[in-house]
Coordinates of C-alpha atoms and ligand atoms in Angstrom, one line a residue:
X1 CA -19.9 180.3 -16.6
X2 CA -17.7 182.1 -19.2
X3 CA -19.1 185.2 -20.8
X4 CA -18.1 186.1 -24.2
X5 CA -15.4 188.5 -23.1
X6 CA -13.7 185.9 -21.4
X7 CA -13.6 183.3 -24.3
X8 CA -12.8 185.6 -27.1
X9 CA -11.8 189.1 -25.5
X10 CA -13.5 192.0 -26.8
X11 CA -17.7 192.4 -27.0
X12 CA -19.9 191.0 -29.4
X13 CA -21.7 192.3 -32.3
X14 CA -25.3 191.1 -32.0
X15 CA -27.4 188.9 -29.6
X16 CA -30.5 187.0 -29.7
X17 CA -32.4 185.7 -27.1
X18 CA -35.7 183.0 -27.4
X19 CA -37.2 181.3 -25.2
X20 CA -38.0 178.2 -24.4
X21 CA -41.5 176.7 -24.5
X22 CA -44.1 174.4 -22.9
X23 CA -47.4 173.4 -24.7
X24 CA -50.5 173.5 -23.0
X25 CA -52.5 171.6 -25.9
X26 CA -52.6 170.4 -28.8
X27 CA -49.1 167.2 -29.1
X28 CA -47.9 165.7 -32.1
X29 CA -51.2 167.9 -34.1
X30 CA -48.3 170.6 -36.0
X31 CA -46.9 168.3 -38.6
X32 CA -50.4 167.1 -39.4
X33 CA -51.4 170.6 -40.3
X34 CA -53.6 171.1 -37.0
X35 CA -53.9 173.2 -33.8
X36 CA -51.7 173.6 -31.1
X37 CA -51.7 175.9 -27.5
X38 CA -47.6 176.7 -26.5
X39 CA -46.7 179.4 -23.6
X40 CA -43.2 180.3 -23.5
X41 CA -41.7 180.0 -19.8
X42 CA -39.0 182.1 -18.7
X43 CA -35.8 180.2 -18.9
X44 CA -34.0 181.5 -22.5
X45 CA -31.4 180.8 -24.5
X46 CA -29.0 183.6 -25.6
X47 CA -26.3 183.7 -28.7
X48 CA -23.6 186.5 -29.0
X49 CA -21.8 186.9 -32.3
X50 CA -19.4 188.8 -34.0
X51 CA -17.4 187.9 -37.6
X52 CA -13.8 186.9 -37.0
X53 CA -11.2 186.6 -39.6
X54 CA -10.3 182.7 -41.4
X55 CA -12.4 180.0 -42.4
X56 CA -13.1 178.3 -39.5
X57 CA -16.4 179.5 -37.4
X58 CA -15.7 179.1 -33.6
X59 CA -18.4 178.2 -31.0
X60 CA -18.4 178.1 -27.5
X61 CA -21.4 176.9 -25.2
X62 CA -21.4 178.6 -21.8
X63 CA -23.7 176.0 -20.6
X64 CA -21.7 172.9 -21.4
X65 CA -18.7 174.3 -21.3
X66 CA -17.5 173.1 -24.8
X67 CA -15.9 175.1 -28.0
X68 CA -16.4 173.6 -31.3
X69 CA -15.1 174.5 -34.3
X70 CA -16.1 173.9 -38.4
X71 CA -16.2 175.4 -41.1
X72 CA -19.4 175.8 -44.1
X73 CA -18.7 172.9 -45.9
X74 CA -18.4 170.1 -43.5
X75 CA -21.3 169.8 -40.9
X76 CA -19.8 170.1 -37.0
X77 CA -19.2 166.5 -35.2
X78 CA -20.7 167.8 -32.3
X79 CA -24.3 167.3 -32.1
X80 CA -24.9 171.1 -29.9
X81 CA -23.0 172.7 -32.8
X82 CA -25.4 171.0 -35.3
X83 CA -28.4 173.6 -34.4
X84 CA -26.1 176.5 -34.8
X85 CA -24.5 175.6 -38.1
X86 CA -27.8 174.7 -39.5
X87 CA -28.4 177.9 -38.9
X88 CA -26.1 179.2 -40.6
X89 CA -26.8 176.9 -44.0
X90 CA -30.3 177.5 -44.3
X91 CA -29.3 181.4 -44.2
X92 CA -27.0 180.6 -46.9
X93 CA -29.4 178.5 -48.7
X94 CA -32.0 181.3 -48.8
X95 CA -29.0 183.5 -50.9
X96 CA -27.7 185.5 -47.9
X97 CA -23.7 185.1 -47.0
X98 CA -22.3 184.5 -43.4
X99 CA -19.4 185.6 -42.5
X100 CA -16.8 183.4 -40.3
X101 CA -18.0 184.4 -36.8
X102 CA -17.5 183.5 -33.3
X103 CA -20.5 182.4 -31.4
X104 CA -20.9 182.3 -27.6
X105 CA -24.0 180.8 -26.5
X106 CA -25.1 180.5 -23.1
X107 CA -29.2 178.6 -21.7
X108 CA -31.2 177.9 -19.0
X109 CA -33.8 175.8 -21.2
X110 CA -33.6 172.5 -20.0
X111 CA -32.0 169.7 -22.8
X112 CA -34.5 167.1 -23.4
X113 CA -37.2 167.3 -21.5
X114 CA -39.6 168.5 -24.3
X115 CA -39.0 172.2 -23.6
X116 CA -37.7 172.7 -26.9
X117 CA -34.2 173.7 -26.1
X118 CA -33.2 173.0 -29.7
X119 CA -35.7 175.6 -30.9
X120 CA -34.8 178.2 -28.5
X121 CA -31.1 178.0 -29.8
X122 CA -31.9 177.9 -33.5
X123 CA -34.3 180.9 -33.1
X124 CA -31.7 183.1 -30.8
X125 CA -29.3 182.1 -33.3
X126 CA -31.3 182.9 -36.4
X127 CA -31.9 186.7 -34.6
X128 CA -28.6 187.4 -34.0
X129 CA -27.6 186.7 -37.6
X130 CA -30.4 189.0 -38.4
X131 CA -29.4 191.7 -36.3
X132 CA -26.2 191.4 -37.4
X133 CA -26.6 191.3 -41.3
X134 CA -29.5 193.3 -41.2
X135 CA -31.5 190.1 -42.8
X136 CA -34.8 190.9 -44.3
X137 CA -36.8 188.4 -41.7
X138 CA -39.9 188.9 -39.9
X139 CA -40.5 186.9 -37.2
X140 CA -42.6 184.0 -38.8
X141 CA -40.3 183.7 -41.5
X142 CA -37.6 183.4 -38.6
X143 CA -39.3 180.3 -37.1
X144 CA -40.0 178.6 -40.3
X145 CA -35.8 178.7 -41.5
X146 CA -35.5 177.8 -37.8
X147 CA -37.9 174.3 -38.6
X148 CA -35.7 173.9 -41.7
X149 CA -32.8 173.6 -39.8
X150 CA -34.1 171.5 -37.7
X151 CA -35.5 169.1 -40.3
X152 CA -32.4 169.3 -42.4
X153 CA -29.3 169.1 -40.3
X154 CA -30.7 167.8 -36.7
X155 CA -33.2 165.1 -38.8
X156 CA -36.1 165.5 -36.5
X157 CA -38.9 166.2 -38.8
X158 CA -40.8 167.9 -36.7
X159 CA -43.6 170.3 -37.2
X160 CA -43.4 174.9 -36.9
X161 CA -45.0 174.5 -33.0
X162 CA -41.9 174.7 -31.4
X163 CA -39.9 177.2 -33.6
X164 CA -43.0 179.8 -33.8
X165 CA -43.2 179.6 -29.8
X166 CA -39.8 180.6 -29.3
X167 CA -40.2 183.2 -32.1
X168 CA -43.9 184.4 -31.0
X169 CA -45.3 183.6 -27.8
X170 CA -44.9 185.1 -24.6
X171 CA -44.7 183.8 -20.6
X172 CA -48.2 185.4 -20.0
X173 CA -50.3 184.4 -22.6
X174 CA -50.5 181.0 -24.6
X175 CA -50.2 181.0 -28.5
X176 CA -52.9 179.7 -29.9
X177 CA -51.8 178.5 -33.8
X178 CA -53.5 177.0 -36.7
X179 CA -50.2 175.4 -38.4
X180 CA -51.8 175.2 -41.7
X181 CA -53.0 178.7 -42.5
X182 CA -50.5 180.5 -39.6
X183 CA -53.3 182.2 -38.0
X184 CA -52.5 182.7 -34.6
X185 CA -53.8 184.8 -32.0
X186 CA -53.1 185.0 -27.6
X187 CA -55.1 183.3 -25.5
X188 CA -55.6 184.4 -21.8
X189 CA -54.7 181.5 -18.9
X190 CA -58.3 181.0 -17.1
X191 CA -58.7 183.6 -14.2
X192 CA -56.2 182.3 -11.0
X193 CA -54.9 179.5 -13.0
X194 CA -50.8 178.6 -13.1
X195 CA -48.6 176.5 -15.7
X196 CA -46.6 173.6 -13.4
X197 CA -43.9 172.3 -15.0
X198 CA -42.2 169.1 -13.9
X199 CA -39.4 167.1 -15.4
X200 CA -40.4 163.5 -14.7
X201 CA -36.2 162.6 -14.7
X202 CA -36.4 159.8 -17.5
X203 CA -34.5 160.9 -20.5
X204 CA -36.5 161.1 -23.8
X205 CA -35.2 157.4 -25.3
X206 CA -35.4 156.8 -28.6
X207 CA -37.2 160.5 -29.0
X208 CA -35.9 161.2 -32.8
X209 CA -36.8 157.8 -34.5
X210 CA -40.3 157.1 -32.6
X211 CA -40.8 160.5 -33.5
X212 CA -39.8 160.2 -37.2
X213 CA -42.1 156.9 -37.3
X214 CA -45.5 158.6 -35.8
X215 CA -45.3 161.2 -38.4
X216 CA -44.5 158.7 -40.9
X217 CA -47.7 157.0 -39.3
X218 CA -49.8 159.7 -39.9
X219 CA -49.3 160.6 -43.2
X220 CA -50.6 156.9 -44.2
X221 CA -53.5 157.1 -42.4
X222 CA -54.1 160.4 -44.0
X223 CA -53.4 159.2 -47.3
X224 CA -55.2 156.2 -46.7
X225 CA -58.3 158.2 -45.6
X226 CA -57.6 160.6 -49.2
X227 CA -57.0 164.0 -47.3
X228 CA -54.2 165.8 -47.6
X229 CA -53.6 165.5 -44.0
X230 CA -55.3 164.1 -40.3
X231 CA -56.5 167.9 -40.0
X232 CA -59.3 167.4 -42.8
X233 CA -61.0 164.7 -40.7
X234 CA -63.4 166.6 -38.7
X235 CA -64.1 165.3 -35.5
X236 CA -67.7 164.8 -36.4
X237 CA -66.3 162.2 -39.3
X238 CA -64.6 160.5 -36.7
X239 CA -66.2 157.2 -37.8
X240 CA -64.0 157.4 -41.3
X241 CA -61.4 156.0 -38.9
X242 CA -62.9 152.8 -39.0
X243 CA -61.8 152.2 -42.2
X244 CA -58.0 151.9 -40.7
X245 CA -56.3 148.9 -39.4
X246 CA -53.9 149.7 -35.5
X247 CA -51.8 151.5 -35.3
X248 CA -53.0 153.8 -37.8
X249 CA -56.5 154.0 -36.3
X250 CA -55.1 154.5 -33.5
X251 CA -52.8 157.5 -34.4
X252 CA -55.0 159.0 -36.2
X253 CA -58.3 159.1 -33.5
X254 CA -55.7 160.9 -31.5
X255 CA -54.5 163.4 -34.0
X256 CA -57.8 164.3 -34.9
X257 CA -59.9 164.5 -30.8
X258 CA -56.6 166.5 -30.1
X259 CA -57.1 169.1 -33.0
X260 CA -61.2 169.2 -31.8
X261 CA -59.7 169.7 -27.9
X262 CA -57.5 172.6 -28.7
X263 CA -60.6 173.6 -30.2
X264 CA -62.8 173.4 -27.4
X265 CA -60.4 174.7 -25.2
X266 CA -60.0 178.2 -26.8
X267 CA -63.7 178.5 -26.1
X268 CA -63.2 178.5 -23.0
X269 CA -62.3 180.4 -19.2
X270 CA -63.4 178.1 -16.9
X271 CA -60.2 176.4 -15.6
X272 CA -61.7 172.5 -14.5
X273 CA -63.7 172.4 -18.0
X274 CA -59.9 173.7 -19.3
X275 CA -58.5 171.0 -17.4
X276 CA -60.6 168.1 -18.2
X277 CA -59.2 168.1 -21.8
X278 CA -55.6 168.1 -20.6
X279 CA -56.5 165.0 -19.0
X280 CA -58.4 163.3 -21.7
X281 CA -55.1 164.4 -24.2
X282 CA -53.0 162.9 -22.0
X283 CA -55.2 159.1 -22.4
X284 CA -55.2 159.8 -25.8
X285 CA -51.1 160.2 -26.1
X286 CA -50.9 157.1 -23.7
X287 CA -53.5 154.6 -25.2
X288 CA -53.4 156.0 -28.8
X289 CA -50.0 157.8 -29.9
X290 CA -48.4 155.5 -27.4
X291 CA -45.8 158.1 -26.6
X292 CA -46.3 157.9 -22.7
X293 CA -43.9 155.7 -20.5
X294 CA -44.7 154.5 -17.0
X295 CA -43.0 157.5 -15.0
X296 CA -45.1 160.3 -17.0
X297 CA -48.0 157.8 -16.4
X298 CA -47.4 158.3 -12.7
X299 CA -45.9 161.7 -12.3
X300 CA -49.7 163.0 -13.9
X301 CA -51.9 160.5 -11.8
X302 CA -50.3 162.0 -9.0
X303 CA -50.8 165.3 -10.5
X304 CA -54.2 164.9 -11.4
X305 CA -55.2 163.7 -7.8
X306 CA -54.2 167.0 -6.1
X307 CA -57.6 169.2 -5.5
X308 CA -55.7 171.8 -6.9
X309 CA -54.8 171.1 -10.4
X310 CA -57.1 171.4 -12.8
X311 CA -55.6 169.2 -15.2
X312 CA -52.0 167.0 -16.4
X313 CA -51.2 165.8 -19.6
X314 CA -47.2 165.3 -20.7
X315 CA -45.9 167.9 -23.1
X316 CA -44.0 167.7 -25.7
X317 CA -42.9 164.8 -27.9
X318 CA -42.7 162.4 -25.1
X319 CA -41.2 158.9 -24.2
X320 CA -40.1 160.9 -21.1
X321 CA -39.5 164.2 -20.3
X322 CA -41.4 166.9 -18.9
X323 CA -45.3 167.1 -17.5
X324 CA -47.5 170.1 -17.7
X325 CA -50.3 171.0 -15.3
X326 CA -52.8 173.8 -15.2
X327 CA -53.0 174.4 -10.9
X328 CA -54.6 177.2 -8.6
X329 CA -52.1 179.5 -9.0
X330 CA -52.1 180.1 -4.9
X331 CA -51.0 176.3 -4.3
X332 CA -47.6 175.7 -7.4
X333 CA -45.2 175.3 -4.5
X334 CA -47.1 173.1 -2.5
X335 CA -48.5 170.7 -4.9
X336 CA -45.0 170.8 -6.7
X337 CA -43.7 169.4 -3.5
X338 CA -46.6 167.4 -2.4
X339 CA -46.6 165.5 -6.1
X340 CA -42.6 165.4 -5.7
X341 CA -42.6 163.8 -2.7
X342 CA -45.1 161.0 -3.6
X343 CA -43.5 160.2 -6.9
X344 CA -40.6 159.9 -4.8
X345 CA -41.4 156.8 -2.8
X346 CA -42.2 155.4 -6.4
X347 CA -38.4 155.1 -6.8
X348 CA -38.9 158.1 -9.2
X349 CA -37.0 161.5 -9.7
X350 CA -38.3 164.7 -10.8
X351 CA -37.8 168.6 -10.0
X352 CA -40.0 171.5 -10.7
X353 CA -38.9 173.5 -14.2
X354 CA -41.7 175.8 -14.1
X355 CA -41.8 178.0 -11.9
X356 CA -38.0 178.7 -12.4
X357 CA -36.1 179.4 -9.6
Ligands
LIG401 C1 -41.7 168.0 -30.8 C2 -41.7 168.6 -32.2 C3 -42.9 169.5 -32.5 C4 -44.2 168.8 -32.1 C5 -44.1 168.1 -30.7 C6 -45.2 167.2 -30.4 O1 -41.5 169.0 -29.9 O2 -40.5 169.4 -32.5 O3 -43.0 170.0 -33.8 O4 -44.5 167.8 -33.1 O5 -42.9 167.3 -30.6 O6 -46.4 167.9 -30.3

């Protein structure tokens, strides 16, 4: 991998790190103002900077092994570049200048598995401008430019989870985050309880525009139901529902028994009862959302068979990618390659993300 020195000679002038995340709770509940339960894991994502002279900015990813280059007024062709220079505009956009830089960015996130790779890079970008600048940025105001860019220049209008994990959380403690107020606070991983992570090896198909549609999806059903969004149905209204025709029922019982699981969950220490509801939210993303495919499907029964996990749900945005399970901290390797080896003979591949090697 080539370091910064190597690419550009000389040292850089600032560098941001973020992490990447995984989330425990709470799916496809952020853009409909509700709760959501992310842990950071321990692969990151790191951007080195430093201005050079011209117009044209020049950025190099370590990871692919690719330089791209553009300039402020025309938006890179190259959709890794996109993150960075969206970046870059919203900065501009909120009345700060950027100089003409060259970037080096290097990642051990894994792309596309719903580990929010894209976040982690717009957030360790968005830090190293600060540093560098000296921008007047706190860390939640860093997470929500880092959603604008998102929204704006990658067109996944996603919700703040992703971006405030990556600015906030940490790989001990889950973040536990009401999206509509920004009240957050840690929450403690039941006593001798581990996060599993494994990639089920279908790529995310289709991701950005079944994405775009479910939000679009919920935002009838909550104007159909007169709230301002799914978050002011309480759980014990659930019956206003009826009133909704599929899919919009549909996505909108999930939205809302996710927000009251998250909920529940907080409550409590007790790793099975913790479990349980990562279970029931992964039925609800299958038979409701309908953003499970038939590898997740199997890659978390075989998950949730093992005596030793408490619970499996997929995480993230879904239509492949990654599962999360809560396990007996003791037994990760050997249910990792237990599960691995079963989903194996289904003519499946996955690989263990979290723990990293
Ligand atoms: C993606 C989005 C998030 C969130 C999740 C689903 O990761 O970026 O904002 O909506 O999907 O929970």
């Amino acid at each position: 991998m080539k370091s910064f020195e190597a690419v550009f000679g000389g040292v850089p002038a600032a560098i941001g790190h973020a992490p990447g995340r995984v989330n425990l709770l709470g799916e496809h509940t952020d853009y409909n103002d509700g709760f959501v339960l992310p842990i950071a894991i321990p692969q990151q994502t790191h951007v080195a900077i430093r201005r050079r002279s011209g117009t044209a900015f020049s950025l190099y990813s370590a990871t692919l092994d690719r330089t791209a280059t553009f300039a402020l007024d025309a938006p890179p062709l190259d959709h890794f570049a996109t993150y960075v220079y969206g970046c870059i505009a919203v900065v501009r956009t909120a009345g700060f200048e950027v100089p003409t830089l060259d970037i080096h960015l290097s990642s051990t996130v894994p792309i596309g598995v719903g580990l929010s790779s894209s976040a982690a890079l717009e957030v360790a970008t968005l830090r190293a401008l600060r540093l560098l600048l000296t921008l007047p940025f706190d860390d939640v105001a860093i997470a929500q430019l880092a959603q604008r860019a998102e929204v704006k220049h990658a067109g996944v209008h996603c919700g703040l989870m992703d971006q405030m994990a990556a600015s906030l959380a940490n790989t001990t403690q889950a973040l536990f985050l009401d999206t509509r107020t920004l009240e957050r606070r840690l929450w403690v991983l039941p006593p001798d309880s581990a996060v599993l992570v494994l990639d089920s090896g279908v790529a995310r198909s289709l991701a950005t525009s079944a994405f775009n549609q479910r939000r679009a999806e919920c935002e009838e059903a909550a104007q159909r139901l007169c709230v301002h969004a799914l978050r002011d149905v309480d759980i014990s209204e659930l019956s206003r529902i009826d009133a909704l025709d599929y899919p919009l029922r549909s996505r909108a019982r999930h939205v809302i028994t996710e927000n009251a699981r998250v909920l529940q969950a907080v409550q409590t220490s007790n790793p099975r009862d913790f479990g349980l509801l990562m279970n029931a939210s992964h039925a609800s993303l299958r038979d409701d959302f309908e953003v499970s495919v038939p590898a997740l499907n199997c890659l978390v029964a075989l998950l949730q068979a093992e005596p030793e996990v408490y619970g499996a749900r997929l995480t993230g945005a879904g239509f492949g990618g990654a599962c999360v399970a809560l396990c007996d901290d003791q037994a990760l390797q050997r249910v990792a390659d237990r599960v691995l080896n079963q989903y194996t003979r289904e003519d499946f591949c996955g690989a263990v993300l979290v723990p990293s090697a």
